[in-house]
mmCIF file of C-alpha atoms and ligand atoms in Angstrom:
data_model
loop_
_atom_site.group_PDB
_atom_site.id
_atom_site.type_symbol
_atom_site.label_atom_id
_atom_site.label_comp_id
_atom_site.label_asym_id
_atom_site.label_seq_id
_atom_site.Cartn_x
_atom_site.Cartn_y
_atom_site.Cartn_z
ATOM 1 C CA MET A 1 -0.196 0.277 0.011
ATOM 2 C CA ASP A 2 1.767 3.333 -0.626
ATOM 3 C CA SER A 3 2.320 5.528 2.522
ATOM 4 C CA PRO A 4 0.681 9.377 1.992
ATOM 5 C CA SER A 5 3.295 11.904 1.319
ATOM 6 C CA PRO A 6 3.483 14.901 3.507
ATOM 7 C CA SER A 7 1.988 17.637 1.126
ATOM 8 C CA SER A 8 -1.344 15.499 0.706
ATOM 9 C CA PRO A 9 -2.864 13.631 3.400
ATOM 10 C CA ALA A 10 -4.847 10.432 3.231
ATOM 11 C CA PRO A 11 -8.195 11.842 3.876
ATOM 12 C CA ALA A 12 -10.144 11.124 6.313
ATOM 13 C CA LEU A 13 -11.692 7.153 6.141
ATOM 14 C CA SER A 14 -14.368 5.372 7.589
ATOM 15 C CA SER A 15 -14.558 2.393 9.360
ATOM 16 C CA ASN A 16 -15.101 0.313 6.533
ATOM 17 C CA ALA A 17 -13.216 2.363 4.630
ATOM 18 C CA ARG A 18 -14.290 4.851 2.303
ATOM 19 C CA PRO A 19 -12.860 7.851 2.484
ATOM 20 C CA LEU A 20 -15.049 10.892 3.963
ATOM 21 C CA ILE A 21 -15.098 13.527 2.174
ATOM 22 C CA VAL A 22 -16.289 13.474 -0.876
ATOM 23 C CA GLY A 23 -16.257 16.487 -4.211
ATOM 24 C CA PRO A 24 -13.537 18.411 -5.196
ATOM 25 C CA PRO A 25 -12.530 21.059 -3.396
ATOM 26 C CA THR A 26 -14.801 23.666 -4.152
ATOM 27 C CA PRO A 27 -17.847 22.894 -5.769
ATOM 28 C CA ALA A 28 -18.229 21.172 -9.466
ATOM 29 C CA ALA A 29 -20.460 21.959 -12.094
ATOM 30 C CA PRO A 30 -23.595 21.521 -11.602
ATOM 31 C CA TYR A 31 -23.646 22.336 -8.233
ATOM 32 C CA PRO A 32 -24.360 23.820 -5.998
ATOM 33 C CA ILE A 33 -28.588 22.147 -7.733
ATOM 34 C CA PHE A 34 -31.469 24.508 -5.753
ATOM 35 C CA VAL A 35 -34.207 23.025 -5.026
ATOM 36 C CA HIS A 36 -37.347 23.917 -2.916
ATOM 37 C CA GLY A 37 -40.921 22.514 -2.164
ATOM 38 C CA GLN A 38 -43.498 21.447 0.340
ATOM 39 C CA VAL A 39 -42.738 18.797 2.616
ATOM 40 C CA THR A 40 -44.587 14.791 1.231
ATOM 41 C CA LYS A 41 -45.656 12.298 3.140
ATOM 42 C CA GLY A 42 -43.818 9.054 1.904
ATOM 43 C CA PHE A 43 -44.699 5.521 2.354
ATOM 44 C CA GLY A 44 -43.785 5.844 6.208
ATOM 45 C CA ARG A 45 -42.133 3.204 5.710
ATOM 46 C CA GLY A 46 -39.527 2.969 8.471
ATOM 47 C CA GLY A 47 -36.657 6.275 7.672
ATOM 48 C CA LYS A 48 -37.570 7.305 11.325
ATOM 49 C CA GLN A 49 -38.856 4.149 13.222
ATOM 50 C CA LEU A 50 -34.640 3.534 12.405
ATOM 51 C CA GLY A 51 -33.611 7.270 13.597
ATOM 52 C CA ILE A 52 -33.217 8.475 10.305
ATOM 53 C CA PRO A 53 -36.137 10.260 8.983
ATOM 54 C CA THR A 54 -36.295 11.512 5.238
ATOM 55 C CA ALA A 55 -38.785 14.212 4.547
ATOM 56 C CA ASN A 56 -39.775 14.184 0.961
ATOM 57 C CA LEU A 57 -39.618 16.577 -2.292
ATOM 58 C CA PRO A 58 -42.662 16.820 -4.033
ATOM 59 C CA GLU A 59 -42.780 15.464 -7.489
ATOM 60 C CA ALA A 60 -42.244 17.939 -9.415
ATOM 61 C CA ALA A 61 -39.786 19.665 -7.440
ATOM 62 C CA VAL A 62 -37.831 16.122 -8.393
ATOM 63 C CA SER A 63 -38.171 16.397 -12.068
ATOM 64 C CA GLN A 64 -38.159 20.038 -12.541
ATOM 65 C CA ALA A 65 -34.651 20.406 -10.717
ATOM 66 C CA LEU A 66 -33.104 16.867 -9.789
ATOM 67 C CA SER A 67 -33.642 15.084 -13.749
ATOM 68 C CA HIS A 68 -30.865 15.092 -15.031
ATOM 69 C CA ILE A 69 -27.620 13.626 -12.310
ATOM 70 C CA PRO A 70 -27.699 10.305 -11.348
ATOM 71 C CA ILE A 71 -29.636 8.036 -8.468
ATOM 72 C CA GLY A 72 -27.703 7.660 -5.529
ATOM 73 C CA VAL A 73 -26.791 9.897 -2.160
ATOM 74 C CA TYR A 74 -26.569 13.257 -2.086
ATOM 75 C CA PHE A 75 -24.260 16.213 0.800
ATOM 76 C CA GLY A 76 -25.653 19.153 0.942
ATOM 77 C CA TRP A 77 -27.701 21.902 2.905
ATOM 78 C CA ALA A 78 -31.166 21.995 3.914
ATOM 79 C CA GLN A 79 -34.169 24.787 5.796
ATOM 80 C CA VAL A 80 -37.343 24.142 7.192
ATOM 81 C CA LEU A 81 -39.416 27.333 6.976
ATOM 82 C CA ALA A 82 -40.679 26.283 10.638
ATOM 83 C CA GLY A 83 -39.668 26.661 13.999
ATOM 84 C CA ASP A 84 -36.234 28.195 13.515
ATOM 85 C CA HIS A 85 -35.389 28.650 10.043
ATOM 86 C CA CYS A 86 -31.681 27.257 10.757
ATOM 87 C CA VAL A 87 -30.115 25.591 7.510
ATOM 88 C CA ARG A 88 -28.321 22.893 8.473
ATOM 89 C CA PRO A 89 -26.814 20.047 7.182
ATOM 90 C CA MET A 90 -28.219 17.130 5.386
ATOM 91 C CA VAL A 91 -28.407 13.764 3.289
ATOM 92 C CA MET A 92 -30.068 12.945 -0.063
ATOM 93 C CA SER A 93 -31.223 10.219 -1.307
ATOM 94 C CA LEU A 94 -32.309 10.039 -4.733
ATOM 95 C CA GLY A 95 -34.255 6.904 -6.022
ATOM 96 C CA TRP A 96 -37.090 5.395 -7.366
ATOM 97 C CA ASN A 97 -40.306 6.610 -6.267
ATOM 98 C CA PRO A 98 -42.607 3.297 -6.114
ATOM 99 C CA TYR A 99 -45.621 5.597 -5.602
ATOM 100 C CA PHE A 100 -45.110 6.431 -9.384
ATOM 101 C CA LYS A 101 -44.424 2.017 -10.555
ATOM 102 C CA ASN A 102 -40.398 2.748 -10.284
ATOM 103 C CA GLU A 103 -40.909 5.795 -13.972
ATOM 104 C CA LYS A 104 -40.553 8.157 -11.473
ATOM 105 C CA ARG A 105 -37.982 9.087 -9.399
ATOM 106 C CA SER A 106 -38.184 10.094 -5.733
ATOM 107 C CA GLY A 107 -36.127 12.207 -3.586
ATOM 108 C CA GLU A 108 -35.720 12.361 0.253
ATOM 109 C CA VAL A 109 -33.704 14.486 2.147
ATOM 110 C CA HIS A 110 -32.439 13.333 5.923
ATOM 111 C CA ILE A 111 -31.249 16.509 7.861
ATOM 112 C CA ILE A 112 -28.726 15.864 10.263
ATOM 113 C CA HIS A 113 -31.132 17.294 13.512
ATOM 114 C CA GLU A 114 -33.327 16.222 16.050
ATOM 115 C CA PHE A 115 -36.365 18.373 15.512
ATOM 116 C CA LYS A 116 -39.175 17.830 18.017
ATOM 117 C CA ASP A 117 -41.961 17.764 15.503
ATOM 118 C CA ASP A 118 -42.433 16.853 12.024
ATOM 119 C CA PHE A 119 -42.955 18.940 9.173
ATOM 120 C CA TYR A 120 -44.957 18.114 7.123
ATOM 121 C CA GLY A 121 -46.699 20.288 4.432
ATOM 122 C CA ALA A 122 -44.121 22.968 5.272
ATOM 123 C CA GLU A 123 -41.702 24.628 2.716
ATOM 124 C CA ILE A 124 -37.475 22.726 2.078
ATOM 125 C CA ARG A 125 -35.583 24.510 0.385
ATOM 126 C CA VAL A 126 -32.131 21.982 -0.067
ATOM 127 C CA ALA A 127 -29.338 22.630 -1.896
ATOM 128 C CA ILE A 128 -28.100 19.928 -3.276
ATOM 129 C CA LEU A 129 -23.741 20.985 -3.633
ATOM 130 C CA GLY A 130 -21.803 17.102 -4.588
ATOM 131 C CA PHE A 131 -22.306 12.916 -4.945
ATOM 132 C CA VAL A 132 -21.709 10.846 -1.740
ATOM 133 C CA ARG A 133 -21.708 7.533 -3.688
ATOM 134 C CA ALA A 134 -24.480 4.795 -5.438
ATOM 135 C CA GLU A 135 -27.239 3.512 -4.730
ATOM 136 C CA ARG A 136 -27.194 0.861 -2.901
ATOM 137 C CA ASP A 137 -28.815 -3.577 -2.044
ATOM 138 C CA TYR A 138 -28.182 -4.355 1.354
ATOM 139 C CA GLU A 139 -28.827 -7.615 3.060
ATOM 140 C CA SER A 140 -30.334 -6.111 6.092
ATOM 141 C CA LEU A 141 -31.528 -2.954 7.661
ATOM 142 C CA GLU A 142 -29.233 -2.928 10.009
ATOM 143 C CA LEU A 143 -25.789 -2.701 6.891
ATOM 144 C CA LEU A 144 -27.896 0.583 5.502
ATOM 145 C CA VAL A 145 -28.906 1.820 8.264
ATOM 146 C CA GLU A 146 -24.095 1.792 8.390
ATOM 147 C CA ASP A 147 -23.824 2.921 5.556
ATOM 148 C CA ILE A 148 -26.490 6.200 6.339
ATOM 149 C CA ARG A 149 -24.206 6.798 9.173
ATOM 150 C CA VAL A 150 -21.045 6.924 7.603
ATOM 151 C CA ASP A 151 -23.924 8.770 4.293
ATOM 152 C CA ILE A 152 -24.250 11.397 7.002
ATOM 153 C CA GLU A 153 -20.407 11.606 8.757
ATOM 154 C CA ALA A 154 -18.733 12.802 5.391
ATOM 155 C CA ALA A 155 -21.602 15.122 5.128
ATOM 156 C CA LYS A 156 -20.600 16.657 7.776
ATOM 157 C CA VAL A 157 -16.342 16.523 7.123
ATOM 158 C CA SER A 158 -16.856 17.650 3.549
ATOM 159 C CA LEU A 159 -19.253 20.949 4.225
ATOM 160 C CA ARG A 160 -16.917 22.021 6.395
ATOM 161 C CA ARG A 161 -14.373 22.764 3.514
ATOM 162 C CA GLU A 162 -14.814 27.422 3.302
ATOM 163 C CA PRO A 163 -16.512 27.203 -0.397
ATOM 164 C CA TYR A 164 -19.073 24.221 1.219
ATOM 165 C CA TRP A 165 -19.607 26.192 3.893
ATOM 166 C CA ARG A 166 -20.278 29.401 2.624
ATOM 167 C CA ILE A 167 -23.226 28.098 0.522
ATOM 168 C CA LYS A 168 -25.206 27.658 4.578
ATOM 169 C CA ASP A 169 -25.433 32.445 3.381
ATOM 170 C CA ASP A 170 -26.322 31.803 -0.104
ATOM 171 C CA GLN A 171 -28.989 33.779 -0.423
ATOM 172 C CA PHE A 172 -31.473 31.215 -1.447
ATOM 173 C CA PHE A 173 -32.168 30.478 1.516
ATOM 174 C CA ILE A 174 -34.511 32.982 3.641
ATOM 175 C CA SER A 175 -32.769 34.664 6.711
ATOM 176 C CA SER A 176 -31.496 31.974 8.255
ATOM 177 C CA CYS A 177 -31.051 31.171 12.557
ATOM 178 C CA GLU A 178 -27.301 32.590 12.068
ATOM 179 C CA LYS A 179 -28.348 35.342 10.657
ATOM 180 C CA LYS A 180 -31.015 36.557 12.698
ATOM 181 C CA ALA A 181 -29.063 35.685 15.781
ATOM 182 C CA GLU A 182 -26.892 38.479 13.928
ATOM 183 C CA ASN A 183 -29.512 41.651 13.268
HETATM 184 P P1 ADP B 201 -42.137 8.955 4.667
HETATM 185 O O1 ADP B 201 -43.011 7.973 4.971
HETATM 186 O O2 ADP B 201 -43.513 10.251 5.324
HETATM 187 O O3 ADP B 201 -41.403 10.228 4.276
HETATM 188 P P2 ADP B 201 -39.992 9.491 7.730
HETATM 189 O O4 ADP B 201 -40.809 7.593 8.779
HETATM 190 O O5 ADP B 201 -39.395 8.933 6.341
HETATM 191 O O6 ADP B 201 -41.527 9.636 7.052
HETATM 192 O O7 ADP B 201 -39.882 10.528 8.590
HETATM 193 C C1 ADP B 201 -40.531 11.569 7.555
HETATM 194 C C2 ADP B 201 -41.117 13.231 8.333
HETATM 195 O O8 ADP B 201 -40.351 12.988 9.660
HETATM 196 C C3 ADP B 201 -40.775 14.447 7.410
HETATM 197 O O9 ADP B 201 -41.617 15.724 6.482
HETATM 198 C C4 ADP B 201 -40.481 14.899 8.494
HETATM 199 O O10 ADP B 201 -41.898 16.142 8.203
HETATM 200 C C5 ADP B 201 -39.847 14.286 9.755
HETATM 201 N N1 ADP B 201 -38.731 14.518 10.675
HETATM 202 C C6 ADP B 201 -38.514 15.225 11.706
HETATM 203 N N2 ADP B 201 -36.673 14.767 11.417
HETATM 204 C C7 ADP B 201 -36.306 14.989 10.732
HETATM 205 C C8 ADP B 201 -34.779 15.180 10.046
HETATM 206 N N3 ADP B 201 -34.126 15.671 10.977
HETATM 207 N N4 ADP B 201 -34.644 15.239 8.531
HETATM 208 C C9 ADP B 201 -35.593 14.607 8.042
HETATM 209 N N5 ADP B 201 -37.523 14.904 8.293
HETATM 210 C C10 ADP B 201 -37.628 14.442 9.449
HETATM 211 MG MG1 MG B 202 -38.935 9.659 4.602
#
């Protein structure tokens, strides 16, 4: 195995040896991709029970804004226009929507935060900044959850880079909680 050179430190690795730093040093085309819409109800197939609830983007928003990027897991920022309006790290799964007989895509956003209440029907604003990994099949729910935990770590670590971090303050987001605190 090659030893890392001092000038280019090896990326942080997870326990299953997946790089936690994903994407180039600066978001590159087609990112950032901005998408917004009202949180819709999904099948409630266990996201919450697994500790990983996902806010479903409306079908129209997905088909308009996300038709040109591959199925898989993405990272970025999300804001819910309910409660404190804070902009928070998120991981998004772009997959096939069983409700539309897998002919349309579904975009499901897990915001990396513990919310006290659900926010169905509220507006969600999402900035997608990069690709984490392709979709996979899992032998068990435990392995799926383990992989999503790694995605969440990858999102947090990858967003810490300044060119990614500053998109939190983009005008796309509506006066976030930090901006409010400054006023
Ligand atoms: P559904 O199938 O209806 O999407 P989930 O079990 O995936 O059901 O739960 C999603 C809902 O949980 C969201 O629509 C939102 O109202 C709520 N929720 C609570 N915390 C979060 C979070 N951290 N990220 C995303 N959604 C959350
Ligand atoms: Mg969901």
